Amino acid sequence: MEVNFITLPWISRLLTPESQIREQDHRSEYVENSRGMKLFTCRWLPKNRDPRALIFLCHGYAMECSISMRGTAIPLTRAGFAVYGIDYEGHGKSSGLQGYVESFDAVVDDCSEHFTGICERPENRTKKRFLLGESMGGAVALLLHRKQPTFWNGAILVAPMCKISEEMKPHPIVISILTRLCKVIPTWKIIPTKDIIDTAIKCPERRMEVRNNPYCYKGRPRLRTGHELVKVSLQMEEKLHEVSLPFIIVHGGEDSVTDPAVSGLLYETAASADKTFKLYPEMWHALTSGEPPENIAVVFSDIVTWLDERSGGDARASSELEQKAGHDSRHVPVTGKPPPPPEDAHRTRAC
């Protein structure tokens, strides 16, 4: 039995532009950080209802919030959550040299200042607070947790960058050379890399959208940016056992950008008593935006259900999806081989 997800009310409304306007209150503004830079911020609020909880988006490297993560914000807003995002320095519509991360600590500090300010507003003080980090944003989310270990109520980590796999780890000599070059030519775009758009995003239409998005950086990684990403990954590797907040990791089994095995290591190593790891066979890196709609629906079903269980809400929207999608056949348990799907189960689809 194959399910047509476009006919499901939850998904059809999600994919209709008119419903996006009708059901969300979307606004954006610029804020100034401690270094005098203008950072673009945006928010999506459910209309005519009090948000059940707050969700803060941490986007990936070379991406941005208002366009690239709109498809993440809208279903969460429809589920009753207030969603807030910020473009990092050098990303999206924010100030700074495009694609340039001079200091990862500064990125985390900017997010912390903006996000905590929202949490401290009178209308938000009693609401639960969740972080959602995609790819490099997963590292940002975990570092925000490290900065304030008891402040956040949980995190959704989507294919997170939290450690360099052993086969990809650069030799110490390479790291030493990289560190020295950063002092001389930090902004040069000389780090060789594969085309991440082609390897991260399964659907050709979505790849074209990203390529046509002027706010997404598409050049080679700048020297300082690459150094900062390597440095923070190595630092986080030593601190995975200190992760203590509730979290869910969702990761594609065919992800070639961030290693699913590293997510498994985070799950096994973290001190958190409440932790969940879902691995989706045949899915790629961009789980929430680059897969076919029916695959994306399953991932959001898991995310919304997880949030429902930790924010005092009901899971009616996600339960409907699970029942109609043959949900249990679509993700793999943390340990062991994936069970063979029943003959009538809906399988992961390619574009």
CSV table of N, CA and C in Angstrom, one decimal, residues 82 108 164:
chain,number,residue,atom,x,y,z
A,82,ALA,N,5.9,28.4,18.7
A,82,ALA,CA,6.5,29.7,18.2
A,82,ALA,C,7.9,29.3,17.8
A,108,VAL,N,27.9,31.5,18.5
A,108,VAL,CA,27.2,30.9,19.6
A,108,VAL,C,26.7,32.1,20.5
A,164,ILE,N,34.2,14.9,14.1
A,164,ILE,CA,34.7,14.4,12.8
A,164,ILE,C,35.0,12.9,12.8
